[in-house]
CSV table of C-alpha atoms in Angstrom, one decimal:
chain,number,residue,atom,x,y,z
A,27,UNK,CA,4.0,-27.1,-8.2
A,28,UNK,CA,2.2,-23.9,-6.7
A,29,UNK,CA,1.3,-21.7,-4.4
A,30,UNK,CA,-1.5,-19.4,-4.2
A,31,UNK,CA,-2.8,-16.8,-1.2
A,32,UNK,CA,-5.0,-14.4,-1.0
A,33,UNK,CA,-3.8,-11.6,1.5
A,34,UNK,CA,-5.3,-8.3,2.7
A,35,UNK,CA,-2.3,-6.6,2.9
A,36,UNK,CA,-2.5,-3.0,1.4
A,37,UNK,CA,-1.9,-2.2,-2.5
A,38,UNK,CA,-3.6,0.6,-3.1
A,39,UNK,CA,-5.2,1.1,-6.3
A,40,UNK,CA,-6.2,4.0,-7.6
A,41,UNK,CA,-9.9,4.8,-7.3
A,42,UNK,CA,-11.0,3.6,-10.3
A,43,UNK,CA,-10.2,-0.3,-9.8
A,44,UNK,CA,-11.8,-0.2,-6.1
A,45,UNK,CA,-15.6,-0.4,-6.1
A,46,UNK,CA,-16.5,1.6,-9.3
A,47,UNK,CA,-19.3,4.0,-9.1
A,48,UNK,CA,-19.8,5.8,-12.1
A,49,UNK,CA,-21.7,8.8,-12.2
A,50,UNK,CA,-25.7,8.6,-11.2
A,51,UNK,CA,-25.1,5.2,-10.6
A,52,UNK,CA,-24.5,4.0,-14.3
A,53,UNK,CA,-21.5,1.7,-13.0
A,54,UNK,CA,-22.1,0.2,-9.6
A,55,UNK,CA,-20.1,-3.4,-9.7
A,56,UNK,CA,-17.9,-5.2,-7.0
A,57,UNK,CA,-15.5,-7.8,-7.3
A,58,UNK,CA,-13.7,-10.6,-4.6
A,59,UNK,CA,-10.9,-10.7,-4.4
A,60,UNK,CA,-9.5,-7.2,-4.7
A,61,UNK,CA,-5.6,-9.0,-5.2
A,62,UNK,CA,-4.3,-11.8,-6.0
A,63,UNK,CA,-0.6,-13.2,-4.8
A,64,UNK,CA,0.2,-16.0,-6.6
A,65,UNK,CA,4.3,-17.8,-6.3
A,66,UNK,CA,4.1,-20.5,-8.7
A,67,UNK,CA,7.0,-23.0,-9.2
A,68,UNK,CA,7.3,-23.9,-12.9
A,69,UNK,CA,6.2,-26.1,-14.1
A,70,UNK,CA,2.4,-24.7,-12.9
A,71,UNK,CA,-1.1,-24.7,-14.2
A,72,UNK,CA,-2.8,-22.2,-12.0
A,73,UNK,CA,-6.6,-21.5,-11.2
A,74,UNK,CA,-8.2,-18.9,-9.1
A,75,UNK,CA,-12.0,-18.0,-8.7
A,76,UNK,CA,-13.3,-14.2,-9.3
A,77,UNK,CA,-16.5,-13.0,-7.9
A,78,UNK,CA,-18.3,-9.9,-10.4
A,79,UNK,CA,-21.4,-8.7,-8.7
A,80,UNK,CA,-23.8,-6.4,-10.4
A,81,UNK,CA,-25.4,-4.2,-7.2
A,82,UNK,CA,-28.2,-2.4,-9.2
A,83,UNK,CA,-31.4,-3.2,-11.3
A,84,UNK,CA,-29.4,-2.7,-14.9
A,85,UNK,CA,-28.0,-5.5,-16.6
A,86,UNK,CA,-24.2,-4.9,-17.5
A,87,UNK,CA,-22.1,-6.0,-20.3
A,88,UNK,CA,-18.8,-5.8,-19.4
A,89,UNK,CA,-15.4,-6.6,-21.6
A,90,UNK,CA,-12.6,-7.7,-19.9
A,91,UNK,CA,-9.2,-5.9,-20.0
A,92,UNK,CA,-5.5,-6.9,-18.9
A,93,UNK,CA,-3.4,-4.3,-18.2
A,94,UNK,CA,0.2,-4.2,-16.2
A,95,UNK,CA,1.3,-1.9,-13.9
A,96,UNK,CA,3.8,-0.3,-11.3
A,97,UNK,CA,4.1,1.6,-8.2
A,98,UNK,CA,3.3,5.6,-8.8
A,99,UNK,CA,5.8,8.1,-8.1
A,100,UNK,CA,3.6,9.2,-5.0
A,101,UNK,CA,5.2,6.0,-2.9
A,102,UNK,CA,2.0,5.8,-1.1
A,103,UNK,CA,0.8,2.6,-2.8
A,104,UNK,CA,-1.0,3.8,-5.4
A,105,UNK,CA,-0.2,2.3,-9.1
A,106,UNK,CA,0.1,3.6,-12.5
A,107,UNK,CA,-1.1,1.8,-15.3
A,108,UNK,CA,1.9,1.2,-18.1
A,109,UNK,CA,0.5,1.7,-21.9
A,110,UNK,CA,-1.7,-1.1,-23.6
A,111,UNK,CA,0.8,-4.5,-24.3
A,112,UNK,CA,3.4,-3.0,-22.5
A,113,UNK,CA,5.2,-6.1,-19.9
A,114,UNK,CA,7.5,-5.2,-17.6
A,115,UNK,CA,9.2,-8.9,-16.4
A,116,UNK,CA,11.6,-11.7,-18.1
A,117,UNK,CA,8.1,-12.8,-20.4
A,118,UNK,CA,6.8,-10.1,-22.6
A,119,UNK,CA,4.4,-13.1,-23.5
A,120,UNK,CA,3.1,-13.7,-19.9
A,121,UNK,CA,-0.2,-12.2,-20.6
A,122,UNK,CA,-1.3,-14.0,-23.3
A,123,UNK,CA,-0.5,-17.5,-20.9
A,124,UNK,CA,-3.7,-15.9,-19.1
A,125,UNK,CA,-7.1,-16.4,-19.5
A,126,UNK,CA,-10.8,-15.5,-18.3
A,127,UNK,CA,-12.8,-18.9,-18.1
A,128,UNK,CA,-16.9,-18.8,-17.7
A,129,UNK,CA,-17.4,-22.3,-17.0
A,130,UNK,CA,-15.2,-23.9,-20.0
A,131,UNK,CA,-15.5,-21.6,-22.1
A,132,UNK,CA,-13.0,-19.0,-22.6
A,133,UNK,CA,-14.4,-15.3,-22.4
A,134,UNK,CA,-12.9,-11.7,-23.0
A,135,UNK,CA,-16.6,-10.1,-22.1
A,136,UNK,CA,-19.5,-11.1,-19.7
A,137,UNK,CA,-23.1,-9.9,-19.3
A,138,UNK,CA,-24.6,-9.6,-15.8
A,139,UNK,CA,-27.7,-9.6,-15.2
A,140,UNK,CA,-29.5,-7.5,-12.6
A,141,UNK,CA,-27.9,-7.9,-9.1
A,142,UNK,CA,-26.2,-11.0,-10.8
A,143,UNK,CA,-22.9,-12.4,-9.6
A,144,UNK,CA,-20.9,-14.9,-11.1
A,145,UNK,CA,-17.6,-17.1,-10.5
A,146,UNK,CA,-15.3,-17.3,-13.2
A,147,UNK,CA,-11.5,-18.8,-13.1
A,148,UNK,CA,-8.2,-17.0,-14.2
A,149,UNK,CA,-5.9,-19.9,-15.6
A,150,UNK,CA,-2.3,-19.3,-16.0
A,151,UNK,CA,-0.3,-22.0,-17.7
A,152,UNK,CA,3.5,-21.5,-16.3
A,153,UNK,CA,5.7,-23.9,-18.9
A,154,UNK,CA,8.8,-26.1,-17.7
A,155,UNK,CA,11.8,-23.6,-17.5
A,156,UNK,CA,9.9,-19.8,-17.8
A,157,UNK,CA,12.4,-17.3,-16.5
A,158,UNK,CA,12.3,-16.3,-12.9
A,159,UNK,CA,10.3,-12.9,-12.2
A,160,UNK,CA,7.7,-10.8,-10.8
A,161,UNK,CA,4.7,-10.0,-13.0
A,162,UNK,CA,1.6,-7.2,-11.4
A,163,UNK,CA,-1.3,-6.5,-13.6
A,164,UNK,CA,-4.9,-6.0,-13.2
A,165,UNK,CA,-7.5,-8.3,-14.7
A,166,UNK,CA,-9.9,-5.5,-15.4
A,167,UNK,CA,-13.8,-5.8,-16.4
A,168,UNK,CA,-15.0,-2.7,-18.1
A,169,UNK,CA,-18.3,-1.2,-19.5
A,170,UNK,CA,-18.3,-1.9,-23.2
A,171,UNK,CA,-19.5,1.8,-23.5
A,172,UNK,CA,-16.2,3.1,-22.4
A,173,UNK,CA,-13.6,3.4,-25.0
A,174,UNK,CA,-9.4,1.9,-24.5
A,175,UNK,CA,-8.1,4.8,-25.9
A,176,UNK,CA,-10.1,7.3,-23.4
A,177,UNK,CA,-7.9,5.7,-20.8
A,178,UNK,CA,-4.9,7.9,-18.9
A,179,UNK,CA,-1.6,5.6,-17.5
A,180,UNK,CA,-3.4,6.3,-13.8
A,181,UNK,CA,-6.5,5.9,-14.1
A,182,UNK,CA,-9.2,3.2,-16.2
A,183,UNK,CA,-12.6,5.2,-15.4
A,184,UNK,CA,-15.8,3.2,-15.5
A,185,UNK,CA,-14.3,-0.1,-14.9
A,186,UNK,CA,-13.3,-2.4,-11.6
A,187,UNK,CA,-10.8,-5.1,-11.4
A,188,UNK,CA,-8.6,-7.4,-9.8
A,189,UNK,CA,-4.3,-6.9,-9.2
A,190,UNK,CA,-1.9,-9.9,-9.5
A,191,UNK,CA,1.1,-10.2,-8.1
A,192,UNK,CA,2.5,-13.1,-9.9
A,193,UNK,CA,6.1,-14.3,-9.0
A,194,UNK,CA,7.8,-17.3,-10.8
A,195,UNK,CA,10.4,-19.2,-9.2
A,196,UNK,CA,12.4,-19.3,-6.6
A,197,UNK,CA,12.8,-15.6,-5.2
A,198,UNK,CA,16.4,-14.1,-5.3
A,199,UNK,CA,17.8,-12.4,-2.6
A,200,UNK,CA,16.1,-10.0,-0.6
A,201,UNK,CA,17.5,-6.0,-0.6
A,202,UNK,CA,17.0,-3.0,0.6
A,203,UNK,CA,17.2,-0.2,3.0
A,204,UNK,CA,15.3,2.3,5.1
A,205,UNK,CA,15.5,5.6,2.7
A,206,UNK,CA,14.2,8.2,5.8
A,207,UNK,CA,12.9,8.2,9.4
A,208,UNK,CA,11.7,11.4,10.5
A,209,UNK,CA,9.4,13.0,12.6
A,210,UNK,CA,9.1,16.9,13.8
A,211,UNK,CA,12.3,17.7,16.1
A,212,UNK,CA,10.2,19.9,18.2
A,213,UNK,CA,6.3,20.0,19.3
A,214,UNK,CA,3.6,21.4,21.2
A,215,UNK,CA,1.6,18.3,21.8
A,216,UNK,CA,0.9,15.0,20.1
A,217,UNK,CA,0.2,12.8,18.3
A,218,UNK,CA,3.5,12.1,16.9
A,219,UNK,CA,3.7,11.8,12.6
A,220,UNK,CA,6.5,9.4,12.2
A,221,UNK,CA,7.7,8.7,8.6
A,222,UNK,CA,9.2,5.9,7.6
A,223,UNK,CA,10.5,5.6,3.5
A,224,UNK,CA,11.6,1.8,2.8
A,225,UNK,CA,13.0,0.6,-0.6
A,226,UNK,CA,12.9,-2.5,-1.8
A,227,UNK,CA,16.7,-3.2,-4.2
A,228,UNK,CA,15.3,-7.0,-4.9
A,229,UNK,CA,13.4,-8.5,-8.3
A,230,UNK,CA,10.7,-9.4,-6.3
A,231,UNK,CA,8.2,-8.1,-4.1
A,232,UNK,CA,8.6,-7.9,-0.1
A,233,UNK,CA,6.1,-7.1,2.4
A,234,UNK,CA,7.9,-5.9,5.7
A,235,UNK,CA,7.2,-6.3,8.9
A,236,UNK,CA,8.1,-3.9,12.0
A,237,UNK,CA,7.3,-1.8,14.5
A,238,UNK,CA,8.3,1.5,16.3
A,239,UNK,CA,9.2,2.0,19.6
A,240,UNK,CA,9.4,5.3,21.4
A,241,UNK,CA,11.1,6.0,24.9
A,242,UNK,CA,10.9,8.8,27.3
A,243,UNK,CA,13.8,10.8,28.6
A,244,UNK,CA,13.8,8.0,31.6
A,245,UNK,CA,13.7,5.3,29.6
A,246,UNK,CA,10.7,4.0,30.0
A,247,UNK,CA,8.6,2.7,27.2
A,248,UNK,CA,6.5,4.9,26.4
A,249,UNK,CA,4.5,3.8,23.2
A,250,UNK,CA,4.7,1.5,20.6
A,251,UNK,CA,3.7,1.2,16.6
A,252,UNK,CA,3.0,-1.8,14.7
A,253,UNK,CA,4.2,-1.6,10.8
A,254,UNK,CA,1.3,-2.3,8.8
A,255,UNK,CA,1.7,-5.1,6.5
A,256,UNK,CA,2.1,-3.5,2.8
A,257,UNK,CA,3.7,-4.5,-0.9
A,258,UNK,CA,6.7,-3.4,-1.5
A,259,UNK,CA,6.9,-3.8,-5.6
A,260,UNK,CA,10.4,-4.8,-6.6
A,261,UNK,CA,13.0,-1.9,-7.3
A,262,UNK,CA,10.6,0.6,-5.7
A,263,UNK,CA,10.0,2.6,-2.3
A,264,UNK,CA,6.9,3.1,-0.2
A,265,UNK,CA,5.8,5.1,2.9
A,266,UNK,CA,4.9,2.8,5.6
A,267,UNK,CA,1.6,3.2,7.9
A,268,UNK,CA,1.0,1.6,10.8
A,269,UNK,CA,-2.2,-0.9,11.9
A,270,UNK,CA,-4.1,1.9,13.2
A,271,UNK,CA,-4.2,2.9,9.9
A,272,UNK,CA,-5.2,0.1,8.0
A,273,UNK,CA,-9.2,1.5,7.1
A,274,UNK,CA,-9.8,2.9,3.4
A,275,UNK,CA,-9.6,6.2,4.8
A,276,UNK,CA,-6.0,6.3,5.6
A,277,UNK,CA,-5.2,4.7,2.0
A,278,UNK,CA,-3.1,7.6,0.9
A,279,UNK,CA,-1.8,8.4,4.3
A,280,UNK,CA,2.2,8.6,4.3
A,281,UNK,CA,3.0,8.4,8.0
A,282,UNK,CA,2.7,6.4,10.8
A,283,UNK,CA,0.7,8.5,13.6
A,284,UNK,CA,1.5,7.9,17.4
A,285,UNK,CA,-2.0,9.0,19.0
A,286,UNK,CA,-0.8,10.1,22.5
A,287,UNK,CA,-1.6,13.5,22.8
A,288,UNK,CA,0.2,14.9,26.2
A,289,UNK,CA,3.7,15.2,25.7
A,290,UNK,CA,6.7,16.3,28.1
A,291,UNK,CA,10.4,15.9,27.4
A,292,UNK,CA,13.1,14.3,25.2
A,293,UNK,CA,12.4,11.2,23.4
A,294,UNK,CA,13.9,8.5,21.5
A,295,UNK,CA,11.8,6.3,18.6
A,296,UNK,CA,13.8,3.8,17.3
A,297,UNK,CA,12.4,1.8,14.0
A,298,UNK,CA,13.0,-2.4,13.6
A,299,UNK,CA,12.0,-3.4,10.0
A,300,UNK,CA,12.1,-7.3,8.7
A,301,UNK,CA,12.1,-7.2,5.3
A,302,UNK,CA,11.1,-10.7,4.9
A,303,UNK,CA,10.9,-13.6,6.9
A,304,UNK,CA,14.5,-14.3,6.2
A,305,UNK,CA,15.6,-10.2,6.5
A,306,UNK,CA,17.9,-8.6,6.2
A,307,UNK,CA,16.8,-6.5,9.6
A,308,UNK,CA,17.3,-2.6,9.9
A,309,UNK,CA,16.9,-0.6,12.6
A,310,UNK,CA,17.6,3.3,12.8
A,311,UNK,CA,16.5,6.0,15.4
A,312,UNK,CA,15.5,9.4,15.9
A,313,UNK,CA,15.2,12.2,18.9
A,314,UNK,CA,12.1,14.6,19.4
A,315,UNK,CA,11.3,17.2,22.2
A,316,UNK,CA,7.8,18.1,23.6
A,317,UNK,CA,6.9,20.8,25.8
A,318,UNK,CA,3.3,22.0,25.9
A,319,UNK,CA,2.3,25.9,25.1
A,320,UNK,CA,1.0,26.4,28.2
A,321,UNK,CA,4.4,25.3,30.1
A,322,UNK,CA,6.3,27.4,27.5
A,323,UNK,CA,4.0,30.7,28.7
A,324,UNK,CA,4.2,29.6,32.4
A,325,UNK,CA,8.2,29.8,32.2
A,326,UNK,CA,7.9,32.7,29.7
A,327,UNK,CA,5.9,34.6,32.9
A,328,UNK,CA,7.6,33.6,36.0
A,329,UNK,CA,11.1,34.4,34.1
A,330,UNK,CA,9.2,37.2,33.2
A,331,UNK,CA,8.2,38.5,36.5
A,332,UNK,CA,11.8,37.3,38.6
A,333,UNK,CA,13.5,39.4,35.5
A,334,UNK,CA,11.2,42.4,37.2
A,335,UNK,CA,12.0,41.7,40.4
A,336,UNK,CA,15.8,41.3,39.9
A,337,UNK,CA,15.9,44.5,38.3
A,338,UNK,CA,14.0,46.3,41.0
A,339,UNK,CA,16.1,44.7,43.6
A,340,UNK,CA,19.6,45.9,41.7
A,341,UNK,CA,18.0,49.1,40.9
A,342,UNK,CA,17.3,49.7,44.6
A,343,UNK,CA,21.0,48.8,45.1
């Protein structure tokens, strides 16, 4: 029995594994999809299709390279690479269950042609009784030009691939906790940067769901952010964005940005996070004050001119 989906939520990869451009367009390949969830029951044979498109004139020979991985210590989404055969997960055999497949045939290199695609199939065989876990590595194709032992634990240069988030069995329970919600006690003028540090304390991987609400010092709703989908890896933290932020350019982004620019008062955000669709639900606020420059001068001079007048008045006296 199995599950597979394919969801946009965000894992950031580092720059390599997203469409690779090498230098003077020596490496210019894309790939569908850009990550794979798969929750298979075992027993499970497993097939998903992966797109390679060669998008220049050259034709590319390409090997193809599995390689696990984990959240980086920059919480923002971005992985690190772990060292060549090195499995972190109940299997240390899981990746050689795994296979590339052109057609029937089973293939640890392909050639593209120019502005060639091909469909090939990732088979995973899941056996009666494999130990329940969470598995993420890339299926990586890379030029045959570039050498494995070139290759930092951040960063696979010249290549482009797909991450798998591969979970067997039936998930544990779900932990965790909201590590910080902050923003700046005291500003000018918006927007707002809100952040918002989640952990996830479970063996598997969540993706929370939320949103922030703010209040002014009547009460009144006064703005509202939605909690952008993201993977939370299992026994790691990450920085939340919101859906405004959900573009490539924001991909390192480590807050969640209220955009409303004029500001005036005391008010209260107050966070709701869903870990999973089961929770456990959090909620924690905060309090920030605005008061614009310009109505900080205005006081400053009127107090300024009465404090005049007052002493000219007593002075008189």
């Amino acid at each position: 029995m199995k599950k597979i989906g394919l969801i946009i939520f965000c894992l950031l990869v580092s720059g390599a594994i997203q469409r690779a451009y090498a230098q003077e367009g020596q490496f210019s390949v894309g790939i569908l999809p850009p990550i794979l969830e798969i929750n298979a029951d075992p027993p499970a044979k497993i097939e998903s299709i992966i797109s390679v498109h060669n998008l220049n004139d050259n034709s590319r020979d390409l090997n193809i390279v599995f390689r696990s991985f984990r959240p980086s210590d920059q919480k923002n989404g971005q992985i690190e690479y772990l060292a060549e055969n090195k499995i972190e997960g109940p299997d240390p055999l899981i990746l050689q269950k795994i296979g590339i497949y052109e057609g029937e045939r089973q293939v640890s290199k392909i050639s593209l042609g120019p502005f060639e695609t091909k469909e090939l199939k990732m088979k995973i065989s899941i056996e009666p009784g494999a130990p329940i876990g969470d598995y993420y590595f890339s299926i990586i194709f890379i030029s045959q030009a570039e050498s494995l032992g070139s290759f930092s634990q951040s960063i696979l240069p010249g290549g482009i691939g797909t991450n798998v988030i591969l979970s067997v069995g039936k998930k544990g329970e779900t932990r965790g906790e909201i590590v910080k919600f902050s923003s700046p006690f005291f500003l000018g003028s918006g927007p707002v940067p809100f952040t918002l540090l989640l952990r996830n304390n479970s063996e598997h991987f969540i993706v929370p769901r939320g949103r922030i609400m703010i209040k002014n010092m009547f009460g009144k709703d006064a703005g509202k952010l939605e909690i952008l989908p993201q993977y939370i890896l299992s026994n790691s933290e990450r920085y939340m964005r919101d859906t405004n932020q959900a573009t490539s350019s924001a991909q390192t982004s480590q807050t969640l940005l209220w955009p409303e620019k004029f500001l005036l008062g005391i008010y209260t955000a107050k966070a709701f996070v869903k870990l999973s669709e089961n929770g456990p639900n959090f909620e924690t606020s905060l309090t920030f004050v605005a008061l614009p420059l310009y109505i900080i001068f205005a006081i400053s001079f009127f107090a300024f001119i009465l404090l005049g007048i007052y002493l000219r008045v007593r002075k008189r006296l």
